[in-house]
Coordinates of C-alpha atoms and ligand atoms in Angstrom, one line a residue:
M1 CA 13.3 16.4 -11.3
N2 CA 14.0 15.5 -7.7
I3 CA 11.3 13.2 -6.4
I4 CA 11.0 12.3 -2.7
V5 CA 9.4 8.9 -2.1
T6 CA 8.4 8.3 1.5
G7 CA 7.9 4.8 2.7
G8 CA 10.1 3.5 -0.1
A9 CA 11.6 0.6 1.9
G10 CA 8.1 -0.9 2.1
F11 CA 6.1 -3.0 -0.5
I12 CA 4.5 -0.5 -2.9
G13 CA 7.0 2.4 -2.4
A14 CA 9.9 0.1 -3.4
N15 CA 8.1 -1.2 -6.4
F16 CA 7.4 2.4 -7.4
I17 CA 11.0 3.4 -6.9
Y18 CA 12.2 0.6 -9.2
S19 CA 9.7 1.6 -11.9
E20 CA 10.7 5.2 -11.7
L21 CA 14.5 4.4 -11.9
E22 CA 13.8 2.2 -14.9
N23 CA 11.4 4.5 -16.8
H24 CA 12.7 7.9 -15.8
P25 CA 16.5 7.7 -15.5
E26 CA 16.7 11.5 -15.9
D27 CA 15.0 11.9 -12.5
R28 CA 16.6 11.7 -9.0
I29 CA 14.8 9.6 -6.4
I30 CA 15.2 10.4 -2.8
C31 CA 13.7 7.8 -0.4
I32 CA 12.7 8.8 3.2
D33 CA 11.8 5.9 5.4
K34 CA 11.7 5.3 9.2
L35 CA 12.5 1.6 8.7
T36 CA 9.7 0.3 10.9
Y37 CA 9.0 -3.5 11.1
A38 CA 7.6 -3.2 7.6
G39 CA 10.6 -1.3 6.1
N40 CA 13.6 -3.3 4.8
M41 CA 16.9 -2.0 3.4
A42 CA 17.3 -5.4 1.6
T43 CA 14.4 -4.4 -0.6
L44 CA 16.3 -1.3 -1.7
D45 CA 19.6 -3.2 -2.5
G46 CA 19.3 -2.6 -6.2
A47 CA 18.3 1.0 -5.9
M48 CA 21.2 1.8 -3.6
K49 CA 23.6 1.0 -6.4
Q50 CA 22.1 3.7 -8.7
P51 CA 23.8 7.1 -8.8
N52 CA 20.4 8.9 -9.0
F53 CA 19.1 7.4 -5.8
A54 CA 19.5 8.5 -2.2
F55 CA 18.2 7.2 1.1
H56 CA 17.5 9.1 4.4
R57 CA 16.3 7.2 7.5
V58 CA 13.8 9.7 8.7
D59 CA 10.4 9.5 10.5
I60 CA 7.9 11.6 8.5
A61 CA 6.4 12.8 11.8
D62 CA 9.8 14.3 12.9
R63 CA 9.4 17.9 11.7
P64 CA 13.0 19.1 12.0
A65 CA 14.4 15.9 10.3
V66 CA 11.9 16.3 7.4
Y67 CA 12.7 20.0 6.9
Q68 CA 16.4 19.1 6.8
V69 CA 15.9 16.6 4.0
F70 CA 13.9 19.3 2.1
E71 CA 16.7 21.8 2.6
Q72 CA 19.3 19.4 1.3
E73 CA 17.4 17.7 -1.5
K74 CA 15.2 20.5 -2.9
P75 CA 12.4 18.2 -4.2
D76 CA 10.1 19.0 -7.1
I77 CA 7.6 16.2 -6.3
L78 CA 6.8 14.3 -3.1
V79 CA 4.9 10.9 -3.2
N80 CA 3.8 9.8 0.3
F81 CA 3.6 6.1 0.7
A82 CA 4.8 6.1 4.3
A83 CA 2.2 4.7 6.6
E84 CA 1.2 2.1 9.1
S85 CA -0.6 -0.1 6.6
H86 CA -2.0 -3.2 8.3
V87 CA -5.6 -3.2 9.4
D88 CA -5.1 -6.0 12.0
R89 CA -2.3 -4.0 13.7
S90 CA -4.5 -0.9 13.8
I91 CA -7.2 -2.8 15.7
E92 CA -4.6 -3.8 18.3
N93 CA -2.9 -0.4 18.6
P94 CA -4.5 2.6 16.8
E95 CA -2.2 5.4 18.2
I96 CA 0.8 4.9 15.9
F97 CA -1.6 5.0 12.9
L98 CA -2.6 8.5 13.9
Q99 CA 0.9 9.6 14.5
T100 CA 2.3 8.4 11.2
N101 CA -0.7 8.5 8.9
V102 CA -2.2 11.8 10.0
I103 CA 0.5 13.9 11.8
G104 CA 3.2 12.6 9.4
T105 CA 1.1 13.6 6.4
S106 CA 0.5 17.1 7.8
I107 CA 4.3 17.6 8.5
L108 CA 5.2 16.5 5.0
M109 CA 2.7 19.0 3.5
D110 CA 4.0 21.8 5.9
A111 CA 7.5 21.1 4.5
C112 CA 6.1 21.4 0.9
R113 CA 4.5 24.7 1.8
K114 CA 7.6 26.1 3.5
Y115 CA 10.1 25.0 0.8
G116 CA 7.9 25.0 -2.2
I117 CA 6.9 22.0 -4.3
R118 CA 5.4 21.3 -7.8
R119 CA 3.2 18.5 -6.6
Y120 CA 2.4 16.6 -3.3
H121 CA 0.9 13.2 -4.0
Q122 CA -0.9 11.2 -1.3
V123 CA -1.1 7.4 -1.7
S124 CA -4.5 6.6 -0.2
T125 CA -6.7 3.5 -0.3
D126 CA -10.1 2.3 -1.3
E127 CA -10.7 1.5 2.4
V128 CA -11.6 5.1 3.0
Y129 CA -15.0 4.4 1.3
G130 CA -15.9 1.7 3.8
D131 CA -17.4 -1.5 2.3
L132 CA -20.0 -2.7 -0.2
P133 CA -22.6 -5.4 0.1
L134 CA -21.9 -8.8 -1.4
D135 CA -25.3 -9.0 -3.1
R136 CA -25.0 -5.7 -5.1
P137 CA -22.2 -6.4 -7.7
D138 CA -23.5 -3.4 -9.6
L139 CA -22.2 -1.0 -6.8
L140 CA -18.6 0.2 -7.1
F141 CA -16.6 3.0 -5.3
T142 CA -16.3 6.1 -7.4
E143 CA -14.4 9.3 -6.4
E144 CA -17.8 10.7 -5.3
T145 CA -18.6 7.9 -2.9
P146 CA -18.7 9.4 0.6
L147 CA -15.9 8.5 3.0
H148 CA -17.2 5.9 5.5
T149 CA -14.4 4.2 7.4
S150 CA -14.4 1.0 9.4
S151 CA -11.0 0.4 11.0
P152 CA -8.6 2.7 12.8
Y153 CA -6.3 2.2 9.8
S154 CA -8.9 3.4 7.3
A155 CA -10.0 6.2 9.6
S156 CA -6.4 7.4 9.7
K157 CA -6.1 7.3 5.9
A158 CA -9.4 9.1 5.4
S159 CA -8.3 11.8 7.9
A160 CA -5.1 12.2 5.9
D161 CA -7.1 12.6 2.7
L162 CA -9.2 15.3 4.3
L163 CA -6.1 17.1 5.4
V164 CA -4.6 16.9 1.9
M165 CA -7.9 18.4 0.5
A166 CA -7.8 21.1 3.1
Y167 CA -4.2 22.1 2.3
H168 CA -5.1 22.3 -1.4
H169 CA -8.2 24.4 -0.6
T170 CA -6.7 26.7 2.1
Y171 CA -3.1 27.1 1.1
G172 CA -3.3 26.3 -2.6
L173 CA -0.9 23.5 -2.3
D174 CA -0.7 21.5 -5.5
T175 CA -2.0 18.1 -4.4
T176 CA -3.3 14.8 -5.9
I177 CA -4.7 11.7 -4.2
S178 CA -4.9 8.1 -5.5
R179 CA -7.2 5.5 -3.9
C180 CA -6.1 2.1 -4.9
S181 CA -7.5 -1.4 -4.3
N182 CA -5.5 -4.3 -2.8
N183 CA -2.0 -4.7 -4.3
Y184 CA 0.0 -7.9 -4.6
G185 CA 3.5 -8.7 -6.0
P186 CA 7.2 -8.8 -4.9
Y187 CA 8.4 -7.4 -1.6
H188 CA 4.9 -7.7 0.0
F189 CA 5.3 -8.0 3.8
P190 CA 4.4 -11.6 5.0
E191 CA 1.6 -10.3 7.4
K192 CA -0.7 -9.6 4.4
L193 CA -3.0 -12.3 2.9
I194 CA -1.2 -13.4 -0.3
P195 CA 2.4 -13.6 1.0
L196 CA 1.1 -15.1 4.3
M197 CA -0.6 -17.9 2.5
I198 CA 2.3 -18.5 0.2
L199 CA 4.8 -18.7 3.0
N200 CA 2.5 -20.8 5.3
A201 CA 1.8 -23.2 2.5
L202 CA 5.5 -23.6 1.8
A203 CA 6.2 -24.3 5.5
G204 CA 3.3 -26.8 5.7
K205 CA 1.5 -24.5 8.2
K206 CA -2.3 -23.9 8.4
L207 CA -3.8 -21.3 6.2
P208 CA -6.0 -19.0 8.4
V209 CA -9.0 -17.7 6.6
Y210 CA -11.0 -15.1 8.6
G211 CA -14.7 -15.7 9.1
D212 CA -16.4 -17.5 6.2
G213 CA -13.8 -16.5 3.6
K214 CA -16.4 -14.8 1.5
N215 CA -15.1 -11.2 1.9
V216 CA -14.2 -9.8 -1.4
R217 CA -11.1 -7.7 -2.3
D218 CA -10.3 -6.1 -5.7
W219 CA -6.7 -7.2 -6.5
L220 CA -4.2 -5.2 -8.6
Y221 CA -0.6 -6.2 -9.5
V222 CA 1.7 -3.7 -7.8
K223 CA 3.5 -2.5 -11.0
D224 CA 0.1 -1.4 -12.4
H225 CA -0.4 0.7 -9.3
A226 CA 3.1 2.2 -9.7
A227 CA 2.3 3.1 -13.3
A228 CA -0.9 4.8 -12.2
I229 CA 0.9 7.0 -9.7
D230 CA 3.5 7.9 -12.2
L231 CA 0.8 9.2 -14.6
I232 CA -1.0 11.1 -11.8
I233 CA 2.1 12.9 -10.5
R234 CA 3.1 14.0 -14.0
K235 CA -0.3 14.5 -15.7
G236 CA -3.0 14.5 -13.1
R237 CA -5.0 17.6 -12.3
A238 CA -4.2 19.5 -9.1
G239 CA -6.8 19.0 -6.3
E240 CA -8.2 15.8 -7.8
V241 CA -8.7 12.3 -6.5
Y242 CA -8.1 9.3 -8.8
N243 CA -9.4 5.8 -8.0
V244 CA -7.1 3.0 -9.1
G245 CA -8.3 -0.6 -9.6
G246 CA -8.6 -3.3 -12.3
H247 CA -12.1 -4.8 -11.9
N248 CA -10.6 -7.9 -10.3
E249 CA -12.8 -8.9 -7.4
R250 CA -12.2 -12.2 -5.7
S251 CA -13.3 -13.8 -2.4
N252 CA -10.5 -14.5 0.0
L253 CA -11.2 -18.2 -0.2
T254 CA -10.8 -18.1 -4.0
V255 CA -7.5 -16.2 -3.6
V256 CA -6.2 -18.8 -1.1
K257 CA -7.2 -21.6 -3.4
S258 CA -5.5 -19.9 -6.3
V259 CA -2.3 -19.6 -4.2
L260 CA -2.4 -23.3 -3.4
A261 CA -3.0 -24.2 -7.1
A262 CA -0.1 -22.0 -8.1
L263 CA 2.1 -23.8 -5.6
G264 CA 0.8 -27.3 -6.6
K265 CA -0.6 -27.9 -3.1
D266 CA -3.9 -29.4 -2.0
E267 CA -6.5 -27.5 0.1
S268 CA -6.3 -29.5 3.3
G269 CA -4.4 -26.8 5.1
I270 CA -7.2 -24.2 4.9
E271 CA -8.6 -23.4 8.4
Y272 CA -11.4 -21.0 9.2
V273 CA -10.5 -18.8 12.1
T274 CA -12.3 -16.1 14.1
D275 CA -13.2 -13.1 11.9
R276 CA -11.4 -9.8 12.0
K277 CA -13.3 -7.2 14.1
G278 CA -15.3 -4.9 11.9
H279 CA -14.3 -6.8 8.8
D280 CA -15.2 -5.0 5.6
R281 CA -17.3 -7.2 3.4
R282 CA -16.4 -6.1 -0.1
Y283 CA -14.2 -3.5 -1.9
A284 CA -14.6 -2.7 -5.6
I285 CA -13.1 0.2 -7.5
D286 CA -14.6 2.1 -10.5
P287 CA -11.4 3.3 -12.3
T288 CA -13.3 5.1 -15.1
K289 CA -11.8 8.5 -14.3
I290 CA -8.1 7.6 -14.4
Q291 CA -8.8 5.6 -17.6
R292 CA -10.6 8.4 -19.3
E293 CA -8.4 11.3 -18.1
L294 CA -4.9 9.8 -18.0
G295 CA -5.2 6.7 -20.3
W296 CA -4.3 4.3 -17.5
S297 CA -5.4 0.7 -17.6
P298 CA -4.1 -2.4 -15.8
T299 CA -1.7 -4.6 -17.8
V300 CA -1.3 -7.7 -15.6
K301 CA -4.1 -10.3 -15.3
F302 CA -4.5 -11.9 -11.9
E303 CA -3.5 -15.4 -12.8
E304 CA -0.3 -14.1 -14.5
G305 CA 0.5 -11.7 -11.6
L306 CA -0.1 -14.4 -9.0
A307 CA 2.2 -16.8 -10.9
K308 CA 4.9 -14.2 -11.0
T309 CA 4.4 -13.4 -7.3
V310 CA 4.6 -17.1 -6.3
K311 CA 7.7 -17.5 -8.4
W312 CA 9.3 -14.4 -6.8
Y313 CA 8.8 -15.8 -3.3
L314 CA 10.2 -19.2 -4.3
A315 CA 13.3 -17.4 -5.7
N316 CA 13.8 -14.9 -2.9
E317 CA 14.0 -16.9 0.3
A318 CA 17.0 -14.7 1.3
W319 CA 14.5 -11.7 1.4
W320 CA 11.7 -13.3 3.5
K321 CA 13.6 -15.8 5.7
P322 CA 15.1 -13.1 8.0
I323 CA 11.7 -11.5 8.3
L324 CA 10.1 -14.7 9.4
A325 CA 12.9 -15.3 11.9
G326 CA 12.5 -11.9 13.6
E327 CA 9.8 -9.9 15.4
Y328 CA 7.3 -11.4 13.0
Q329 CA 7.3 -14.7 15.0
D330 CA 5.9 -12.8 18.1
Y331 CA 3.4 -11.0 15.9
Y332 CA 2.2 -14.3 14.4
E333 CA 1.9 -16.0 17.8
K334 CA -0.1 -13.1 19.2
M335 CA -2.5 -12.7 16.2
Y336 CA -3.1 -16.4 15.3
K337 CA -2.6 -18.6 18.4
N338 CA -6.0 -19.7 19.7
R339 CA -7.7 -17.6 17.1
Ligands
LIG401 P1 4.2 -1.2 3.9 O1 3.7 -1.4 5.3 O2 4.7 -2.4 3.2 O3 5.3 -0.1 3.9 C1 5.2 1.1 4.7 C2 6.6 1.7 4.6 O4 6.4 3.0 5.4 C3 7.7 0.9 5.4 O5 8.9 1.0 4.6 C4 7.8 1.7 6.7 O6 9.1 1.6 7.3 C5 7.5 3.1 6.3 N1 7.1 3.9 7.4 C6 6.1 3.6 8.3 N2 6.0 4.6 9.2 C7 6.9 5.6 8.8 C8 7.2 6.9 9.3 N3 6.6 7.4 10.4 N4 8.1 7.6 8.7 C9 8.7 7.1 7.6 N5 8.5 5.9 7.1 C10 7.5 5.2 7.7 O7 3.0 -0.5 3.2 P2 2.5 -0.7 1.7 O8 1.6 -1.9 1.6 O9 3.7 -0.6 0.8 O10 1.6 0.6 1.5 C11 2.1 1.8 1.1 C12 1.1 2.9 1.0 O11 0.0 2.5 0.1 C13 0.3 3.1 2.3 O12 0.1 4.5 2.5 C14 -1.0 2.4 2.2 O13 -2.0 3.0 3.0 C15 -1.2 2.5 0.7 N6 -2.0 1.4 0.1 C16 -1.6 0.1 0.2 C17 -2.3 -0.9 -0.4 C18 -2.0 -2.3 -0.3 O14 -2.7 -3.2 -0.9 N7 -0.9 -2.7 0.3 C19 -3.4 -0.5 -1.3 C20 -3.8 0.8 -1.4 C21 -3.0 1.8 -0.7
LIG402 O1 -7.8 -2.2 0.0 C1 -6.5 -1.6 0.2 C2 -5.9 -2.1 1.4 O2 -5.5 -3.5 1.3 C3 -4.7 -1.3 1.9 O3 -5.2 0.0 2.2 C4 -4.1 -1.9 3.1 O4 -2.9 -1.2 3.5 C5 -3.7 -3.3 2.8 O5 -3.1 -4.0 4.0 C6 -4.9 -4.1 2.4 O6 -5.9 -4.3 3.4 P1 -6.7 -5.6 3.7 O7 -7.2 -5.7 5.1 O8 -7.7 -5.8 2.6 O9 -5.5 -6.7 3.4 P2 -5.0 -8.0 4.2 O10 -4.0 -8.7 3.3 O11 -4.7 -7.8 5.6 O12 -6.4 -8.9 4.1 C7 -7.0 -9.2 2.9 C8 -8.2 -10.0 3.2 O13 -7.9 -11.3 3.7 C9 -9.1 -9.4 4.3 O14 -10.5 -9.6 4.0 C10 -8.7 -10.2 5.5 C11 -8.4 -11.5 5.0 N1 -7.3 -12.3 5.7 C12 -6.1 -11.6 6.0 C13 -5.1 -12.3 6.6 C14 -3.8 -11.6 6.9 C15 -7.5 -13.6 6.1 O15 -8.6 -14.2 5.8 N2 -6.5 -14.2 6.8 C16 -5.3 -13.6 7.1 O16 -4.5 -14.3 7.7

């Protein structure tokens, strides 16, 4: 099969590509990526050496360029990871989130309709469900939980989900959607909580915890997310949504302390800073449906995954040093100075 993976030069897309190349050598993987600040060709170094891998630098919101890739590559499946993915950036500048996450999604699905496809898969997020209260641990997001978004990022992702469901209903496009909780692991861009804390701690910088640090996220090792998507694209039912998560809720403060413990550092660098605007309190996924229908379950425990992740950052300075030396410095200054 020919599988187009959009956003494959980013964190989860790249991990998915490596899993597919390893587990399905019979398939051809074609990556489409615009290479925004979050996309990195160094991440795909290993894939570029494989004969069954191809890369096209294309913006998913550029209709003629997307159509040209479809004409050339004749995909059977498309998995759409490409997105503006950082909540804090969406609060500063929502427009690009609409352009990529909403318009881009519709253009990809138009291409699927025009050229034909066996399956279009949308990589969505638990953030489309909004947040849950801290004092109701019994409440979890199911696929039936109403969409109720908080940030421009989550609103753009929910809009895309609605479009995917509309294309399935109206045009009969074969679609699936996965809504996963927070991922962590190798190649995670340093603006996100876990890599930011690892790299700040290594540099002896402060560790900026938003608000009271009690917000809860439900963490999943990235390879377990890749395995879930692989099952959905091959065995999932058309028109369905699948939640993906491993019942691994932690407060941000607990996560930061775990990072410090894994690095053998003390907690003196922790600094409470002004909260994120509209900060969602708690996310928690109920993954019963994907477990029951597709037999998926997470394989990596948080302590093990975090240790692997810390080890990866320690061993891969050559990957993250150029990122920290570039545009990221201006971003960090703007977001964290005087916060
Ligand atoms: P990322 O920011 O690390 O990577 C995004 C990739 O998309 C980059 O390579 C970037 O260059 C590319 N891209 C951005 N705009 C593009 C465009 N217009 N055309 C083509 N390529 C473009 O993101 P990530 O964390 O790997 O997230 C991937 C997907 O998974 C996103 O759709 C995100 O909403 C979803 N998701 C992420 C998480 C998480 O914890 N990171 C959890 C659930 C779902
Ligand atoms: O839940 C899935 C989502 O997880 C994905 O859809 C998003 O693409 C992904 O970025 C992630 O969103 P979050 O906002 O949860 O992730 P982030 O790493 O930005 O922040 C995690 C938590 O840590 C959040 O409560 C905010 C907090 N935080 C974050 C940063 C960067 C801090 O306290 N300090 C920080 O410096």
